[in-house]
PDB file of C-alpha atoms in Angstrom:
ATOM      1  CA  MET G  28      73.758  81.356  91.820  1.00 56.00           C
ATOM      2  CA  PRO G  29      73.122  82.693  95.051  1.00 60.00           C
ATOM      3  CA  GLN G  30      74.410  86.022  96.009  1.00 65.00           C
ATOM      4  CA  ALA G  31      77.582  86.217  98.897  1.00 66.00           C
ATOM      5  CA  ARG G  32      76.623  87.758 101.620  1.00 69.00           C
ATOM      6  CA  ALA G  33      78.614  90.618 103.324  1.00 65.00           C
ATOM      7  CA  PRO G  34      79.736  89.610 105.988  1.00 66.00           C
ATOM      8  CA  ARG G  35      78.776  90.461 109.391  1.00 78.00           C
ATOM      9  CA  ALA G  36      79.887  93.634 111.335  1.00 83.00           C
ATOM     10  CA  ASP G  37      81.614  91.595 114.215  1.00 83.00           C
ATOM     11  CA  ALA G  38      83.439  89.260 111.344  1.00 83.00           C
ATOM     12  CA  VAL G  39      84.798  93.075 110.031  1.00 88.00           C
ATOM     13  CA  ARG G  40      85.899  93.876 113.410  1.00 92.00           C
ATOM     14  CA  ASN G  41      87.353  90.827 114.161  1.00 92.00           C
ATOM     15  CA  ARG G  42      89.600  90.633 111.291  1.00 92.00           C
ATOM     16  CA  LYS G  43      90.398  94.987 111.757  1.00 93.00           C
ATOM     17  CA  LYS G  44      91.368  93.830 115.628  1.00 95.00           C
ATOM     18  CA  ILE G  45      93.602  90.820 113.927  1.00 95.00           C
ATOM     19  CA  LEU G  46      96.100  92.838 111.278  1.00 92.00           C
ATOM     20  CA  ALA G  47      95.890  95.801 114.289  1.00 91.00           C
ATOM     21  CA  ALA G  48      97.195  92.923 116.831  1.00 93.00           C
ATOM     22  CA  ALA G  49      98.516  91.043 114.650  1.00 91.00           C
ATOM     23  CA  GLY G  50     100.796  94.713 113.297  1.00 86.00           C
ATOM     24  CA  GLU G  51     101.734  95.628 116.226  1.00 87.00           C
ATOM     25  CA  LEU G  52     102.776  92.202 117.975  1.00 89.00           C
ATOM     26  CA  ILE G  53     104.443  91.263 114.669  1.00 83.00           C
ATOM     27  CA  THR G  54     106.959  94.826 115.094  1.00 79.00           C
ATOM     28  CA  THR G  55     107.690  94.264 118.131  1.00 80.00           C
ATOM     29  CA  HIS G  56     108.680  91.240 118.696  1.00 81.00           C
ATOM     30  CA  GLY G  57     109.180  90.472 114.653  1.00 75.00           C
ATOM     31  CA  PRO G  58     108.451  86.958 112.899  1.00 74.00           C
ATOM     32  CA  GLU G  59     107.753  84.758 116.392  1.00 81.00           C
ATOM     33  CA  ALA G  60     104.979  86.687 117.470  1.00 85.00           C
ATOM     34  CA  GLY G  61     102.947  83.600 118.054  1.00 90.00           C
ATOM     35  CA  MET G  62      99.188  83.703 116.881  1.00 94.00           C
ATOM     36  CA  ASP G  63      98.049  82.918 120.845  1.00 95.00           C
ATOM     37  CA  GLU G  64      99.933  85.661 121.385  1.00 95.00           C
ATOM     38  CA  ILE G  65      98.486  88.061 118.590  1.00 95.00           C
ATOM     39  CA  ALA G  66      94.685  86.415 118.499  1.00 95.00           C
ATOM     40  CA  ALA G  67      95.029  88.410 122.862  1.00 96.00           C
ATOM     41  CA  ALA G  68      96.072  90.727 122.034  1.00 95.00           C
ATOM     42  CA  ALA G  69      93.383  90.930 119.724  1.00 95.00           C
ATOM     43  CA  GLY G  70      90.504  90.448 121.761  1.00 95.00           C
ATOM     44  CA  VAL G  71      89.103  86.395 120.356  1.00 95.00           C
ATOM     45  CA  ALA G  72      89.319  83.423 120.348  1.00 94.00           C
ATOM     46  CA  VAL G  73      92.291  81.348 118.814  1.00 94.00           C
ATOM     47  CA  GLY G  74      89.920  79.696 116.949  1.00 94.00           C
ATOM     48  CA  THR G  75      88.902  82.725 115.143  1.00 93.00           C
ATOM     49  CA  LEU G  76      91.766  84.788 114.704  1.00 94.00           C
ATOM     50  CA  TYR G  77      92.710  80.200 111.968  1.00 94.00           C
ATOM     51  CA  ARG G  78      89.172  80.862 110.437  1.00 93.00           C
ATOM     52  CA  HIS G  79      89.818  85.239 109.601  1.00 92.00           C
ATOM     53  CA  PHE G  80      94.071  83.647 109.100  1.00 93.00           C
ATOM     54  CA  PRO G  81      94.904  79.988 108.311  1.00 94.00           C
ATOM     55  CA  THR G  82      98.269  80.455 108.909  1.00 90.00           C
ATOM     56  CA  LYS G  83     100.274  83.250 109.475  1.00 87.00           C
ATOM     57  CA  THR G  84     101.382  83.512 106.662  1.00 86.00           C
ATOM     58  CA  ASP G  85      98.602  84.187 105.593  1.00 88.00           C
ATOM     59  CA  LEU G  86      98.483  86.619 108.756  1.00 89.00           C
ATOM     60  CA  VAL G  87     100.920  87.896 107.770  1.00 84.00           C
ATOM     61  CA  ALA G  88     100.167  88.367 104.445  1.00 83.00           C
ATOM     62  CA  ALA G  89      97.331  90.179 104.806  1.00 86.00           C
ATOM     63  CA  VAL G  90      98.783  92.995 107.457  1.00 84.00           C
ATOM     64  CA  VAL G  91     101.042  93.946 104.262  1.00 81.00           C
ATOM     65  CA  ALA G  92      98.343  93.815 101.919  1.00 84.00           C
ATOM     66  CA  GLU G  93      97.588  96.875 104.357  1.00 85.00           C
ATOM     67  CA  TYR G  94     100.013  98.106 104.677  1.00 84.00           C
ATOM     68  CA  VAL G  95     100.129  98.462 100.760  1.00 85.00           C
ATOM     69  CA  THR G  96      96.497  99.424 100.453  1.00 89.00           C
ATOM     70  CA  ARG G  97      97.200 102.448 103.224  1.00 89.00           C
ATOM     71  CA  VAL G  98     100.483 104.402 100.189  1.00 90.00           C
ATOM     72  CA  ALA G  99      97.664 103.151  97.434  1.00 94.00           C
ATOM     73  CA  ASP G 100      94.933 105.591  99.159  1.00 96.00           C
ATOM     74  CA  ASP G 101      97.896 108.220 100.272  1.00 96.00           C
ATOM     75  CA  ALA G 102      99.928 107.735  96.541  1.00 96.00           C
ATOM     76  CA  GLU G 103      96.051 108.411  94.719  1.00 97.00           C
ATOM     77  CA  ALA G 104      95.259 111.387  97.026  1.00 98.00           C
ATOM     78  CA  THR G 105      98.996 113.004  96.151  1.00 97.00           C
ATOM     79  CA  LEU G 106      97.681 112.671  92.630  1.00 97.00           C
ATOM     80  CA  ALA G 107      94.684 114.467  93.780  1.00 98.00           C
ATOM     81  CA  ARG G 108      95.706 117.454  95.625  1.00 98.00           C
ATOM     82  CA  VAL G 109      98.247 116.997  91.538  1.00 97.00           C
ATOM     83  CA  THR G 110      95.095 118.031  89.834  1.00 97.00           C
ATOM     84  CA  ALA G 111      93.670 120.273  91.967  1.00 97.00           C
ATOM     85  CA  GLY G 112      96.654 122.144  91.906  1.00 97.00           C
ATOM     86  CA  ALA G 113      99.326 121.285  94.556  1.00 97.00           C
ATOM     87  CA  ARG G 114     102.539 121.874  92.306  1.00 96.00           C
ATOM     88  CA  ALA G 115     103.867 118.327  91.921  1.00 96.00           C
ATOM     89  CA  ARG G 116     107.625 118.241  93.028  1.00 94.00           C
ATOM     90  CA  ASP G 117     106.184 119.199  96.545  1.00 95.00           C
ATOM     91  CA  GLU G 118     103.957 116.488  96.946  1.00 96.00           C
ATOM     92  CA  LEU G 119     105.593 113.284  95.720  1.00 95.00           C
ATOM     93  CA  ILE G 120     108.583 114.171  98.559  1.00 94.00           C
ATOM     94  CA  ALA G 121     105.714 115.172 100.654  1.00 95.00           C
ATOM     95  CA  PHE G 122     104.154 111.149  99.381  1.00 96.00           C
ATOM     96  CA  LEU G 123     107.812 109.871  99.895  1.00 93.00           C
ATOM     97  CA  SER G 124     108.564 111.441 103.363  1.00 93.00           C
ATOM     98  CA  ARG G 125     105.361 109.773 104.808  1.00 92.00           C
ATOM     99  CA  VAL G 126     105.382 106.258 102.817  1.00 90.00           C
ATOM    100  CA  ILE G 127     109.660 106.366 104.716  1.00 88.00           C
ATOM    101  CA  GLU G 128     108.319 107.289 108.152  1.00 86.00           C
ATOM    102  CA  ALA G 129     105.604 105.077 107.990  1.00 83.00           C
ATOM    103  CA  SER G 130     108.068 101.722 106.513  1.00 81.00           C
ATOM    104  CA  VAL G 131     110.011 102.222 110.173  1.00 78.00           C
ATOM    105  CA  THR G 132     107.127 100.446 112.190  1.00 71.00           C
ATOM    106  CA  ASP G 133     106.311  98.007 109.201  1.00 69.00           C
ATOM    107  CA  ARG G 134     109.313  97.049 108.159  1.00 62.00           C
ATOM    108  CA  ALA G 135     109.390  94.030 111.223  1.00 60.00           C
ATOM    109  CA  VAL G 136     106.822  93.752 109.810  1.00 64.00           C
ATOM    110  CA  LYS G 137     107.853  93.072 105.512  1.00 66.00           C
ATOM    111  CA  ALA G 138     111.207  91.511 107.047  1.00 64.00           C
ATOM    112  CA  ALA G 139     107.991  88.325 108.581  1.00 60.00           C
ATOM    113  CA  ALA G 140     106.567  88.216 105.256  1.00 61.00           C
ATOM    114  CA  GLN G 141     109.729  87.868 103.670  1.00 62.00           C
ATOM    115  CA  THR G 142     111.043  85.782 106.700  1.00 60.00           C
ATOM    116  CA  LEU G 143     107.743  83.287 105.997  1.00 60.00           C
ATOM    117  CA  GLY G 144     107.780  84.058 101.811  1.00 63.00           C
ATOM    118  CA  ALA G 145     104.152  85.846 102.412  1.00 61.00           C
ATOM    119  CA  GLU G 146     103.232  87.801  98.636  1.00 66.00           C
ATOM    120  CA  PRO G 147      99.691  89.556  98.693  1.00 63.00           C
ATOM    121  CA  GLY G 148      97.549  87.666  96.565  1.00 68.00           C
ATOM    122  CA  ASP G 149      96.087  91.183  94.922  1.00 74.00           C
ATOM    123  CA  ARG G 150      98.003  93.506  92.924  1.00 83.00           C
ATOM    124  CA  THR G 151      96.205  95.625  92.632  1.00 90.00           C
ATOM    125  CA  ASP G 152      96.846  98.470  95.443  1.00 89.00           C
ATOM    126  CA  GLU G 153     100.148  98.389  93.653  1.00 88.00           C
ATOM    127  CA  GLU G 154      99.322  98.435  90.774  1.00 93.00           C
ATOM    128  CA  ARG G 155      96.833 101.951  91.015  1.00 94.00           C
ATOM    129  CA  ALA G 156      99.912 103.450  93.650  1.00 93.00           C
ATOM    130  CA  GLY G 157     102.125 103.116  90.636  1.00 94.00           C
ATOM    131  CA  ALA G 158     100.048 104.624  88.549  1.00 96.00           C
ATOM    132  CA  ALA G 159      99.570 107.418  90.950  1.00 97.00           C
ATOM    133  CA  VAL G 160     103.400 107.692  91.300  1.00 96.00           C
ATOM    134  CA  THR G 161     104.049 107.449  87.360  1.00 97.00           C
ATOM    135  CA  ALA G 162     101.015 110.523  87.017  1.00 97.00           C
ATOM    136  CA  LEU G 163     102.919 112.345  89.677  1.00 96.00           C
ATOM    137  CA  ILE G 164     105.909 111.520  88.564  1.00 97.00           C
ATOM    138  CA  HIS G 165     105.224 113.007  85.166  1.00 97.00           C
ATOM    139  CA  ALA G 166     103.804 115.585  86.389  1.00 97.00           C
ATOM    140  CA  GLY G 167     106.368 116.961  87.815  1.00 96.00           C
ATOM    141  CA  GLN G 168     108.507 116.504  83.960  1.00 96.00           C
ATOM    142  CA  THR G 169     105.409 118.667  82.715  1.00 96.00           C
ATOM    143  CA  ALA G 170     106.229 120.837  85.111  1.00 95.00           C
ATOM    144  CA  GLY G 171     110.231 120.671  84.725  1.00 95.00           C
ATOM    145  CA  ASP G 172     109.828 119.857  88.282  1.00 95.00           C
ATOM    146  CA  ILE G 173     111.279 116.320  87.927  1.00 96.00           C
ATOM    147  CA  HIS G 174     114.008 114.997  85.711  1.00 95.00           C
ATOM    148  CA  PRO G 175     113.088 113.864  82.928  1.00 95.00           C
ATOM    149  CA  ASP G 176     114.677 109.936  83.144  1.00 95.00           C
ATOM    150  CA  VAL G 177     112.774 109.896  86.748  1.00 96.00           C
ATOM    151  CA  THR G 178     110.429 106.267  86.658  1.00 95.00           C
ATOM    152  CA  VAL G 179     108.499 104.750  88.930  1.00 94.00           C
ATOM    153  CA  ASP G 180     110.636 102.856  89.047  1.00 94.00           C
ATOM    154  CA  ASP G 181     113.051 104.805  90.469  1.00 94.00           C
ATOM    155  CA  ILE G 182     110.919 105.200  93.661  1.00 93.00           C
ATOM    156  CA  TYR G 183     110.981 101.233  94.214  1.00 89.00           C
ATOM    157  CA  LEU G 184     114.498 101.614  93.747  1.00 90.00           C
ATOM    158  CA  LEU G 185     114.776 104.408  96.922  1.00 89.00           C
ATOM    159  CA  PHE G 186     111.903 102.757  99.201  1.00 85.00           C
ATOM    160  CA  SER G 187     114.238  99.380  98.885  1.00 83.00           C
ATOM    161  CA  THR G 188     117.374 102.237 100.091  1.00 86.00           C
ATOM    162  CA  ALA G 189     115.776 104.178 102.727  1.00 87.00           C
ATOM    163  CA  PRO G 190     117.605 103.884 105.809  1.00 88.00           C
ATOM    164  CA  THR G 191     114.355 103.102 107.597  1.00 83.00           C
ATOM    165  CA  ASP G 192     116.553 101.767 110.765  1.00 83.00           C
ATOM    166  CA  GLN G 193     118.569 104.792 111.720  1.00 88.00           C
ATOM    167  CA  PRO G 194     117.001 107.587 113.688  1.00 91.00           C
ATOM    168  CA  PRO G 195     115.066 110.689 112.336  1.00 91.00           C
ATOM    169  CA  ALA G 196     117.743 113.031 111.624  1.00 94.00           C
ATOM    170  CA  SER G 197     119.844 110.035 108.865  1.00 93.00           C
ATOM    171  CA  ARG G 198     115.553 110.054 107.441  1.00 91.00           C
ATOM    172  CA  THR G 199     115.800 113.000 106.895  1.00 92.00           C
ATOM    173  CA  ARG G 200     118.751 114.339 105.467  1.00 94.00           C
ATOM    174  CA  TRP G 201     118.271 111.184 102.770  1.00 93.00           C
ATOM    175  CA  LEU G 202     114.336 112.949 101.957  1.00 93.00           C
ATOM    176  CA  THR G 203     117.378 115.429 101.197  1.00 92.00           C
ATOM    177  CA  LEU G 204     120.375 113.813  99.194  1.00 93.00           C
ATOM    178  CA  VAL G 205     117.114 112.221  97.270  1.00 92.00           C
ATOM    179  CA  THR G 206     115.201 115.346  96.803  1.00 92.00           C
ATOM    180  CA  THR G 207     118.498 116.749  95.252  1.00 90.00           C
ATOM    181  CA  GLY G 208     119.214 113.762  93.614  1.00 90.00           C
ATOM    182  CA  LEU G 209     115.015 113.180  91.934  1.00 93.00           C
ATOM    183  CA  THR G 210     114.404 117.037  90.696  1.00 92.00           C
ATOM    184  CA  THR G 211     115.422 120.059  88.924  1.00 90.00           C
ATOM    185  CA  ALA G 212     115.769 122.313  91.858  1.00 72.00           C
ATOM    186  CA  ARG G 213     116.621 123.342  95.633  1.00 57.00           C
ATOM    187  CA  PRO G 214     115.096 121.139  97.755  1.00 49.00           C
ATOM    188  CA  VAL G 215     112.775 122.326 100.122  1.00 51.00           C
ATOM    189  CA  GLU G 216     113.159 123.598 103.593  1.00 54.00           C
ATOM    190  CA  GLY G 217     111.745 121.363 106.291  1.00 53.00           C
ATOM    191  CA  VAL G 218     110.514 118.838 104.646  1.00 49.00           C
ATOM    192  CA  GLY G 219     110.234 115.232 105.829  1.00 45.00           C
TER     193      GLY G 219
END
């Protein structure tokens, strides 16, 4: 069986440009952003866009998958800092803050994904993120800094209720309230 060739460098660049343009236009215009507009913003021909993403649903699913990859990478980097000696409680709260702030700009993309029924097929990055967050929670519980009944499902619930459509002061207040509910100590000033 012949071995699959790696994609050409220009194809990789085009895919990245398409995903960046799609993320930006969908964030600005919602699911109404047209494929022609996305191709133009990416600086590629419409045919190139369709070779990479046959439908808008495929494109939006890829944009969402890219976001999930970034979250998983961040979760693993956060866990690595805890493994190296950082305080799990502080790292978990900082991670929550970063994900919420990233979700502010990615909110429209998520709405478009729901509208179009776009679901990333591969769940590997979701599993990586879940495993890292579970380990963070466990490390904080072992240190006595995170309530013993907190689970990764609680963190997902918090993400789903975050005030991503509110101003920064409201998001900071939300994080303070969340910190109080998750942890056994008083919130750290200035987090968020």
